[in-house]
Amino acid sequence: MRPWLHHNGWWLRRLLLLPVHLLVFALVAFALVRTIPGDPVLVVTGNQISDDQYADVQRRLGLDGSLAHQAGEYFGRLLRLDLGDSLITGRSVTEEFGSRLPQTLELAALGLSVSLVVVLALSAVVLLRPRGVISRLAMAYARSAGAIPEFAVAVAGIFVFYASLHWLPSPLGRLGPDDPVPTPVTRFPLLDAVLTGNPQVVGSMLLHLVLPVFAMVVANSAVLLRLLCSQLEVELARPATRFRISTGAPRWVVLASIYRRALPATVTMSGTLFGYMVGGAVVLEGLFGFGGMGQYLTDAVTSADLTALQGLLVVIAAVSLVVFLLVDLINMALDPRRRPGSGGAA
Amino acid sequence: MRAGGWRWAGLAGAGLVLLVAAFAPLLAPYDARKIAGPPLMKPSGEHWFGTDSNGLDVFSQTVMATRLDVLIAVTTVLAATALGMAAGLAIGMNESGRGGIGVLARAGARAADFVQAVPAVLVGLVAVGLYGSTPVTITVAIVIILMPMQARLVRTEVLQVRGEAYLDAARMAGTSELRLTVRHVLPNVARPAVLYMSVLFGVSIMLTAALGFLGVGVAAPTPEWGAMISRGATDASLGHWWPALFPLTVLILTVLAVTAAFSTFQQGRQRR
């Protein structure tokens, strides 16, 4: 047991810190809602309410009693994963997020996966044939990093491929009007469709996903491509590469060695990229009629739905913390020197 | 394109954008908030960029939106860079210190790393939801999002400079820690952060436009690129391309021009 703990402490310790970090962010969310200008009760309801209603709304917002009492209630409910009921829609915020968040995360994950595949492929071309046409185009694209918003690509895509050419289905949801909706099992729509095993539904869903995923990939991959290519260039020039070549190792071993040394920065960047992808997914969902977080959040913002926003903060923190943890763990696995307590030279 | 051509195109473009932003009210032929003609007119001599579905002049709107978006971007980038440099210096110089300050600095470094994984658009949404969709809220929210990026960059540089002998020499000469940081550390760590301002500019423009696109950005009658593109998207799916295409093109060209202009500084310095 002892040596096992010793060898695996690096990731165990990070995992145990997760709830602590989450608690900090829950506290931040709790504090932020109490800093908004004006009386939150009046912000939510408008001005015309009786005293009875006032007290009722205050209680349902979790704003009655002393601050300690409020905090006790809030954290007590948080432990039961209860984010409260929205005063605007009257529905449980936890349930709304539970059904919507998977859709958004799936879209973001698809965007990130496609983006990683494209970037790895392009970077290999740039590494092997730096003067070729594809490499030049790829580098020109990398230089545009951050200049093209995903909604711009999406609007242009809808105009060209739907309105003009009719190659892609209308941007009105994940499925065509005649496709049966797959039974929710995991609540990740594409995964559910695959699990239900109806090829027509899967095909239709993929066709509906082409444009949003394409838009997210075009808008966000340039940063990653630029970073990976510059890292690869640095690692290519290192003595370690010359060592591999001089030992007569096959070409793919040399490549693998270069990539392994160049990857940590890319992994870190992928974590950031996932954040961009979630943001992109939220922005695009409304445009494509997908029922994810997008529409719900814009409604929550325009109607000043404090309960939903407070819950959103906690959920953002939870998702980001998990991504951050994964990034750290992958990097520590790739490069043991990054593990805490290894003294910098393991 | 030759590197020199790219460079001058960038500088000229960035200058043009700043001029348009500064003199927008003089350039706009119509009031950007009032109906200027029949709805959905194609671009013509009278309406250079056509009119949108409400009959507003797209050219006037685009020009006025440039003013607002560029103003927000420039303000946020400058503020975030100043604050981020201060935070990065404070963290970097104290990180290996003992006691409360050291712990605080290390926590700050981790927090700045963590913020990179937070979806910026969602932070913007929460800020607008809690404090209202005014340009000031959006500016403050974007500064909060951008600041950690600069802090992180500056901190990394500080860690490399911190062991240099000239700092020890200055300490021996009795220079205070604050003066040392400002006079000797800051000049040696500022360059990457200054160059990184072009990236921040892009992010800032994207965020403002994304919030506008979602319909929760700067409130409705005020022209803003994202909101214009969002309204134009409905027209585009019916085949009317101009209300969305023009603000979209200007947005992309603006960010490209600023990026190119900054990359010329980088190359100019390297050549010497």
XYZ file of C-alpha atoms in Angstrom:
618
model
C 0.000 0.000 0.000
C 2.707 2.456 1.033
C 4.814 2.371 -2.157
C 1.674 2.442 -4.246
C 0.587 5.618 -2.478
C 4.043 7.049 -2.934
C 4.070 6.385 -6.667
C 0.543 7.589 -7.317
C 0.428 10.480 -4.873
C 0.906 13.019 -7.644
C -2.490 12.465 -9.204
C -4.325 11.403 -6.025
C -3.450 14.667 -4.326
C -4.684 16.702 -7.304
C -7.919 14.701 -7.354
C -8.555 15.281 -3.643
C -8.049 19.032 -4.068
C -10.904 19.212 -6.598
C -13.772 19.489 -4.064
C -11.794 22.113 -2.115
C -11.370 24.245 -5.215
C -15.025 23.798 -6.083
C -15.990 25.008 -2.612
C -13.978 28.186 -3.165
C -15.828 28.887 -6.403
C -19.203 28.137 -4.837
C -18.317 30.759 -2.241
C -17.402 33.228 -4.999
C -20.771 32.604 -6.714
C -22.541 33.097 -3.377
C -20.737 36.391 -2.813
C -21.170 37.708 -6.388
C -24.950 37.406 -6.371
C -24.949 39.516 -3.201
C -22.914 42.302 -4.828
C -25.329 43.127 -7.639
C -26.499 46.725 -7.749
C -29.968 47.300 -6.328
C -32.253 44.958 -4.398
C -32.094 41.487 -6.004
C -35.752 40.861 -5.187
C -36.798 43.962 -7.114
C -34.365 43.155 -9.932
C -36.046 39.780 -10.416
C -39.677 40.827 -10.016
C -39.864 44.452 -11.054
C -41.197 46.944 -8.532
C -44.900 46.127 -8.168
C -45.122 43.500 -5.433
C -46.765 43.310 -2.011
C -44.847 42.727 1.227
C -45.995 39.107 1.419
C -44.739 38.423 -2.085
C -41.528 40.246 -1.265
C -40.798 37.960 1.676
C -41.699 34.918 -0.393
C -39.418 35.875 -3.293
C -36.639 36.726 -0.870
C -36.938 33.296 0.726
C -36.996 31.514 -2.618
C -33.899 33.397 -3.764
C -32.167 32.250 -0.585
C -31.752 35.840 0.556
C -33.717 35.760 3.845
C -32.275 35.702 7.357
C -28.692 36.392 8.361
C -25.742 35.887 6.028
C -24.651 32.815 7.998
C -28.139 31.329 7.682
C -28.116 32.017 3.917
C -24.702 30.432 3.489
C -25.791 27.382 5.515
C -28.868 26.884 3.338
C -26.868 27.419 0.128
C -24.060 24.983 0.892
C -26.484 22.458 2.369
C -28.418 22.393 -0.888
C -25.231 22.395 -2.937
C -24.116 19.197 -1.219
C -27.366 17.603 -2.416
C -26.565 18.951 -5.925
C -29.586 21.233 -5.664
C -28.973 24.581 -7.370
C -32.437 25.880 -6.490
C -35.559 26.531 -8.568
C -35.654 29.338 -11.083
C -38.118 32.058 -10.128
C -38.701 32.901 -13.773
C -39.458 29.457 -15.184
C -40.269 27.753 -11.879
C -38.130 24.778 -12.869
C -35.203 23.180 -11.098
C -31.901 24.668 -12.270
C -30.120 21.359 -11.649
C -32.556 19.565 -13.979
C -32.224 22.206 -16.689
C -28.436 22.007 -16.587
C -28.591 18.213 -16.404
C -30.482 17.981 -19.677
C -28.764 20.880 -21.462
C -25.125 20.797 -20.388
C -24.415 17.372 -21.996
C -25.611 18.691 -25.357
C -23.278 21.670 -25.189
C -20.351 19.641 -23.875
C -20.819 17.060 -26.623
C -20.746 19.777 -29.284
C -17.630 21.304 -27.723
C -15.940 17.912 -27.421
C -16.692 17.145 -31.080
C -15.208 20.499 -32.037
C -12.091 19.866 -29.970
C -11.586 16.325 -31.330
C -11.928 17.363 -34.958
C -9.694 20.346 -34.305
C -6.990 18.160 -32.711
C -7.051 15.702 -35.626
C -6.812 18.522 -38.180
C -4.041 20.307 -36.285
C -1.970 17.134 -35.796
C -2.306 16.245 -39.472
C -1.450 19.746 -40.692
C 1.488 20.058 -38.297
C 2.914 16.787 -39.613
C 2.708 18.125 -43.165
C 4.382 21.370 -42.102
C 7.117 19.415 -40.308
C 7.814 17.047 -43.209
C 7.346 19.383 -46.178
C 7.819 22.931 -44.880
C 7.999 24.405 -48.388
C 4.983 22.621 -49.873
C 1.751 24.321 -50.919
C -0.271 22.811 -48.049
C 2.303 23.956 -45.507
C 2.272 27.506 -46.840
C -1.531 27.602 -46.731
C -1.517 26.112 -43.229
C 0.938 28.707 -41.961
C -1.028 31.540 -43.580
C -4.106 30.193 -41.795
C -2.182 29.919 -38.500
C -1.233 33.573 -38.840
C -4.921 34.516 -38.878
C -5.245 33.102 -35.321
C -8.071 34.719 -33.420
C -9.340 36.863 -36.290
C -12.269 34.744 -37.431
C -15.226 34.341 -35.037
C -17.133 31.054 -35.247
C -20.463 32.763 -35.807
C -18.997 34.499 -38.860
C -18.026 31.152 -40.396
C -21.399 29.712 -39.437
C -23.429 32.556 -40.960
C -21.349 32.407 -44.141
C -21.713 28.604 -44.173
C -25.491 28.769 -43.791
C -25.687 31.262 -46.632
C -23.494 29.239 -49.007
C -24.318 25.610 -48.192
C -27.949 25.917 -47.126
C -29.498 29.042 -48.672
C -27.596 28.947 -51.983
C -26.445 25.392 -52.714
C -28.934 23.382 -50.572
C -26.214 20.819 -49.793
C -26.847 20.836 -46.047
C -30.117 20.631 -44.060
C -31.782 23.733 -42.643
C -30.258 25.086 -39.406
C -33.368 24.304 -37.339
C -32.286 21.666 -34.848
C -30.277 18.493 -34.617
C -32.658 16.366 -36.675
C -34.828 16.686 -39.762
C -38.601 17.100 -39.238
C -39.313 13.428 -40.065
C -36.536 11.826 -38.023
C -37.567 10.051 -34.813
C -35.987 11.507 -31.654
C -33.722 8.914 -30.013
C -34.615 7.945 -26.442
C -32.404 9.801 -23.970
C -30.026 7.355 -22.288
C -26.889 9.359 -21.565
C -28.394 12.745 -22.582
C -25.497 13.260 -25.004
C -27.588 13.474 -28.215
C -25.155 11.940 -30.704
C -24.138 9.211 -28.269
C -27.815 8.431 -27.651
C -28.439 8.224 -31.388
C -25.523 5.805 -31.776
C -26.741 3.737 -28.824
C -30.275 3.558 -30.230
C -28.667 2.130 -33.339
C -30.779 3.806 -36.024
C -28.344 4.631 -38.857
C -30.786 7.086 -40.443
C -30.945 9.157 -37.241
C -27.178 9.077 -36.777
C -26.631 10.132 -40.372
C -29.108 12.975 -40.133
C -27.597 14.163 -36.864
C -24.073 14.115 -38.295
C -25.251 16.076 -41.329
C -26.785 18.688 -39.030
C -23.521 18.855 -37.062
C -21.291 19.478 -40.101
C -21.643 23.267 -40.176
C -21.424 24.103 -36.460
C -18.445 21.803 -35.937
C -16.773 23.126 -39.101
C -17.298 26.705 -37.891
C -15.845 25.968 -34.444
C -12.844 24.173 -35.930
C -12.054 26.903 -38.461
C -12.425 29.641 -35.866
C -10.357 28.061 -33.090
C -7.705 25.767 -34.592
C -5.332 28.468 -35.791
C -4.017 29.239 -32.295
C -3.259 25.598 -31.638
C -1.652 25.076 -35.049
C 0.613 28.082 -34.592
C 1.695 26.935 -31.135
C 2.317 23.316 -32.125
C 4.275 24.268 -35.250
C 6.548 26.657 -33.360
C 7.113 24.021 -30.636
C 7.876 21.369 -33.247
C 10.384 23.682 -34.890
C 12.156 24.195 -31.544
C 12.187 20.478 -30.731
C 13.342 19.553 -34.235
C 16.525 21.570 -33.691
C 17.314 19.937 -30.312
C 20.287 17.528 -29.949
C 17.818 14.793 -28.935
C 16.472 14.748 -32.496
C 19.952 14.467 -33.993
C 20.675 11.650 -31.541
C 17.609 9.726 -32.722
C 18.528 10.185 -36.358
C 22.171 9.233 -35.838
C 21.202 5.974 -34.106
C 19.480 5.014 -37.346
C 16.017 4.908 -35.835
C 13.148 4.641 -38.316
C 11.531 7.877 -39.381
C 8.357 7.426 -37.317
C 10.391 6.932 -34.115
C 12.152 10.242 -34.742
C 8.775 11.889 -35.368
C 7.260 10.351 -32.234
C 10.180 11.646 -30.179
C 9.761 15.179 -31.548
C 6.021 15.115 -30.922
C 6.331 13.799 -27.382
C 8.640 16.661 -26.458
C 6.467 19.257 -28.221
C 3.124 18.078 -26.859
C 2.866 19.435 -23.268
C 2.344 23.032 -24.410
C -0.255 21.791 -26.891
C -2.092 19.835 -24.194
C -2.234 22.942 -22.010
C -3.498 24.899 -24.979
C -6.138 22.216 -25.666
C -7.591 22.891 -22.231
C -7.920 26.552 -23.159
C -9.280 25.522 -26.535
C -11.983 23.428 -24.902
C -13.056 26.557 -23.050
C -13.246 28.417 -26.378
C -15.203 25.500 -27.857
C -17.758 25.573 -25.018
C -18.128 29.310 -25.579
C -18.417 28.725 -29.327
C -21.013 26.007 -28.792
C -23.095 28.330 -26.593
C -22.912 31.046 -29.253
C -23.790 28.709 -32.139
C -26.599 26.711 -30.510
C -29.114 29.492 -30.961
C -28.147 29.962 -34.615
C -28.595 26.260 -35.414
C -31.648 25.716 -33.219
C -29.857 23.255 -30.925
C -31.423 23.024 -27.474
C -28.304 23.288 -25.345
C -27.169 25.845 -22.806
C -27.170 28.677 -25.356
C -30.844 29.640 -25.465
C -31.342 28.939 -21.756
C -28.446 31.176 -20.763
C -29.423 34.100 -22.962
C -32.945 33.848 -21.515
C -31.510 33.711 -17.992
C -29.406 36.805 -18.702
C -32.200 38.878 -20.269
C -34.662 37.987 -17.495
C -32.079 38.449 -14.705
C -32.651 34.894 -13.472
C -30.343 35.071 -10.456
C -30.785 31.455 -9.394
C -29.821 30.186 -12.831
C -26.830 32.540 -13.052
C -25.580 31.573 -9.599
C -25.900 27.930 -10.597
C -24.136 28.625 -13.883
C -21.118 30.017 -12.048
C -20.786 26.835 -10.007
C -21.217 24.676 -13.109
C -18.651 26.676 -15.135
C -16.208 26.301 -12.258
C -16.833 22.554 -12.005
C -16.378 21.946 -15.739
C -13.281 24.162 -15.939
C -11.736 22.556 -12.870
C -12.169 19.085 -14.354
C -10.618 20.232 -17.649
C -7.761 21.911 -15.789
C -7.187 18.746 -13.761
C -7.163 16.562 -16.887
C -4.671 18.890 -18.582
C -2.379 18.757 -15.552
C -2.607 14.986 -15.249
C -1.964 14.345 -18.955
C 1.055 16.630 -18.850
C 2.391 14.971 -15.720
C 1.966 11.596 -17.404
C 3.794 12.829 -20.524
C 6.586 14.533 -18.607
C 7.400 13.153 -15.144
C 9.410 16.270 -14.300
C 6.138 18.133 -13.904
C 4.931 15.906 -11.074
C 5.071 17.635 -7.691
C 7.645 16.196 -5.298
C 9.741 14.645 -8.036
C 12.372 17.289 -7.310
C 12.399 18.449 -10.909
C 14.590 15.538 -12.077
C 12.931 12.145 -12.074
C 2.868 38.270 -49.910
C 6.316 39.560 -49.026
C 6.925 40.160 -45.316
C 7.345 43.872 -46.017
C 4.034 44.075 -47.870
C 2.219 42.302 -45.055
C 3.793 44.715 -42.628
C 2.739 47.922 -44.379
C -0.714 46.555 -45.149
C -1.135 45.830 -41.439
C 0.038 49.238 -40.286
C -2.066 51.032 -42.905
C -5.115 48.922 -42.056
C -4.763 49.461 -38.320
C -4.329 53.208 -38.895
C -7.414 53.283 -41.095
C -9.465 51.444 -38.447
C -8.391 53.949 -35.788
C -9.263 56.874 -38.081
C -12.688 55.423 -38.863
C -13.291 54.825 -35.157
C -12.244 58.389 -34.291
C -14.266 60.166 -37.018
C -17.198 57.736 -37.289
C -19.975 60.339 -36.794
C -18.523 62.426 -39.650
C -18.229 59.422 -41.988
C -21.696 57.963 -41.484
C -24.030 59.418 -44.147
C -27.208 58.479 -42.229
C -28.221 58.262 -38.571
C -27.333 54.667 -37.670
C -30.364 54.350 -35.378
C -33.044 55.748 -37.700
C -34.726 54.294 -40.777
C -32.894 55.524 -43.866
C -34.777 53.847 -46.697
C -36.856 50.820 -47.758
C -35.852 47.518 -46.061
C -33.376 45.069 -47.635
C -32.133 47.247 -50.496
C -29.107 45.873 -52.306
C -25.869 47.872 -52.057
C -26.089 50.902 -54.342
C -24.673 54.399 -54.765
C -27.207 55.706 -52.280
C -26.668 52.972 -49.669
C -23.109 51.683 -50.151
C -23.652 48.571 -48.039
C -27.422 48.383 -48.667
C -30.107 48.529 -45.973
C -31.073 45.882 -43.427
C -34.488 44.328 -42.732
C -35.523 47.409 -40.717
C -34.428 49.840 -43.406
C -31.374 51.060 -41.501
C -28.300 52.016 -43.527
C -25.747 49.213 -43.152
C -22.741 51.412 -43.972
C -23.587 53.956 -41.251
C -24.205 51.159 -38.744
C -20.928 49.425 -39.596
C -18.967 52.661 -39.186
C -20.597 53.525 -35.851
C -20.145 49.939 -34.638
C -16.438 50.177 -35.472
C -16.211 53.130 -33.119
C -17.835 51.270 -30.223
C -16.116 47.900 -30.688
C -12.663 49.380 -31.240
C -13.097 51.712 -28.263
C -14.025 48.788 -25.996
C -11.162 46.698 -27.384
C -8.497 49.402 -26.961
C -9.669 50.280 -23.449
C -9.792 46.667 -22.289
C -6.423 45.772 -23.821
C -4.657 48.737 -22.212
C -6.283 48.216 -18.816
C -5.757 44.450 -18.841
C -2.114 44.842 -19.849
C -1.392 47.390 -17.120
C -3.151 45.367 -14.422
C -1.786 42.073 -15.730
C 1.788 43.386 -15.672
C 1.367 44.582 -12.087
C -0.115 41.245 -11.025
C 2.512 39.252 -12.930
C 5.346 41.229 -11.340
C 3.855 40.881 -7.861
C 3.365 37.141 -8.293
C 6.713 36.455 -9.956
C 8.808 38.420 -7.467
C 7.151 36.905 -4.385
C 6.504 33.370 -5.510
C 9.363 31.699 -3.685
C 8.922 33.935 -0.642
C 8.059 32.533 2.764
C 4.981 33.312 4.809
C 1.649 34.707 3.745
C 2.839 36.674 0.726
C 4.571 33.644 -0.778
C 1.493 31.473 -0.310
C -0.695 34.178 -1.801
C 1.641 34.579 -4.791
C 1.705 30.836 -5.466
C -2.087 30.699 -5.217
C -2.230 33.620 -7.656
C -0.004 31.792 -10.126
C -2.187 28.688 -9.986
C -5.351 30.769 -10.303
C -3.982 32.547 -13.393
C -3.238 29.131 -14.926
C -6.696 27.879 -14.056
C -8.521 30.853 -15.576
C -7.165 29.754 -18.986
C -9.589 26.811 -18.872
C -12.679 28.926 -18.105
C -14.932 29.628 -21.110
C -14.654 33.411 -21.476
C -18.032 33.829 -23.164
C -19.776 32.305 -20.148
C -17.964 34.666 -17.776
C -19.159 37.530 -19.958
C -22.718 36.161 -19.868
C -22.730 35.940 -16.076
C -21.303 39.454 -15.748
C -23.926 40.913 -18.076
C -26.660 38.930 -16.310
C -25.686 40.176 -12.866
C -24.674 43.761 -13.607
C -26.639 44.689 -16.729
C -25.657 44.943 -20.404
C -23.956 48.344 -20.459
C -20.681 49.034 -22.276
C -19.076 49.576 -18.851
C -20.066 46.114 -17.571
C -18.806 44.519 -20.759
C -15.533 46.448 -20.568
C -14.930 45.470 -16.934
C -15.832 41.830 -17.633
C -13.418 41.642 -20.571
C -10.631 43.237 -18.518
C -11.161 40.568 -15.858
C -11.020 37.853 -18.530
C -7.901 39.235 -20.272
C -5.864 40.248 -17.232
C -4.759 36.730 -16.175
C -3.364 36.073 -19.666
C -0.927 38.982 -19.320
C -0.213 38.182 -15.669
C 0.761 34.650 -16.649
C 3.034 35.803 -19.435
C 4.788 38.427 -17.300
C 5.201 35.984 -14.410
C 7.010 33.477 -16.647
C 9.384 36.228 -17.790
C 9.967 37.438 -14.215
C 10.966 33.929 -13.146
C 13.663 33.962 -15.838
C 14.987 37.387 -14.940
C 14.771 37.036 -11.165
C 18.156 35.368 -10.689
C 20.134 37.868 -12.798
C 23.227 39.371 -11.248
C 22.247 42.968 -11.974
C 19.330 42.593 -9.565
C 21.659 41.462 -6.786
C 23.934 44.371 -7.642
C 21.041 46.806 -7.357
C 20.002 45.236 -4.028
C 23.551 45.648 -2.695
C 23.391 49.301 -3.703
C 20.386 49.651 -1.412
C 17.630 49.912 -4.011
C 14.214 49.214 -2.518
C 12.369 46.139 -3.750
C 9.611 48.235 -5.337
C 12.016 50.509 -7.179
C 14.045 47.470 -8.234
C 10.940 45.831 -9.702
C 9.849 48.921 -11.596
C 13.278 50.113 -12.790
C 15.129 46.867 -13.460
C 12.668 43.991 -13.763
C 9.781 45.631 -15.635
C 11.814 46.835 -18.671
C 13.192 43.329 -19.117
C 9.870 41.498 -18.919
C 7.485 43.913 -20.668
C 8.235 43.075 -24.327
C 6.328 39.774 -24.682
C 3.320 41.294 -22.933
C 3.350 44.306 -25.242
C 3.517 42.057 -28.314
C 0.753 39.875 -26.876
C -1.566 42.888 -26.886
C -2.516 42.054 -30.482
C -3.876 38.680 -29.341
C -5.805 40.352 -26.522
C -7.218 42.832 -29.027
C -8.588 39.940 -31.080
C -10.047 38.192 -28.037
C -11.639 41.414 -26.838
C -13.278 42.096 -30.213
C -14.505 38.487 -30.395
C -16.030 38.593 -26.919
C -17.851 41.880 -27.452
C -19.176 40.604 -30.765
C -20.097 37.179 -29.355
C -22.165 38.789 -26.570
C -23.782 41.069 -29.156
C -24.451 38.053 -31.378
C -26.188 36.289 -28.476
C -28.372 39.347 -28.045
C -27.104 40.228 -24.564
C -24.364 42.688 -25.569
C -24.556 46.468 -25.742
C -28.291 47.314 -25.712
C -30.302 47.207 -28.930
C -30.370 50.503 -30.874
C -26.617 51.094 -30.398
C -24.879 49.638 -33.485
C -22.498 46.782 -32.642
C -20.854 44.275 -35.024
C -22.024 41.088 -33.290
C -25.631 42.254 -32.998
C -25.589 43.349 -36.654
C -24.261 39.956 -37.763
C -26.881 38.195 -35.644
C -29.713 40.171 -37.246
C -28.103 39.764 -40.673
C -27.874 35.986 -40.179
C -31.659 35.705 -40.414
C -31.553 37.640 -43.682
C -28.627 35.558 -44.951
C -30.549 32.297 -44.589
C -33.156 33.851 -46.924
C -30.505 34.891 -49.443
C -29.921 38.534 -48.434
C -26.194 38.505 -47.812
C -25.301 42.162 -47.330
C -26.537 43.060 -43.807
C -24.284 40.342 -42.319
C -21.384 40.277 -44.776
C -20.199 43.871 -44.354
C -19.890 44.049 -40.540
C -18.426 40.538 -40.612
C -15.749 41.484 -43.149
C -14.862 44.685 -41.308
C -14.563 42.769 -38.011
C -12.208 40.163 -39.491
C -10.113 42.734 -41.376
C -9.775 44.875 -38.242
C -8.371 42.020 -36.163
C -6.115 40.866 -39.035
C -4.763 44.395 -39.533
C -3.968 44.872 -35.842
C -2.335 41.428 -35.654
C -0.224 42.176 -38.741
C 0.727 45.628 -37.438
C 1.979 44.118 -34.171
C 3.856 41.316 -35.933
C 5.868 44.014 -37.731
C 7.178 45.261 -34.393
C 8.290 41.734 -33.598
C 10.123 41.300 -36.896
C 11.561 44.791 -36.786
C 13.136 44.095 -33.418
C 14.476 40.687 -34.390
C 16.275 41.965 -37.454
C 18.424 44.398 -35.521
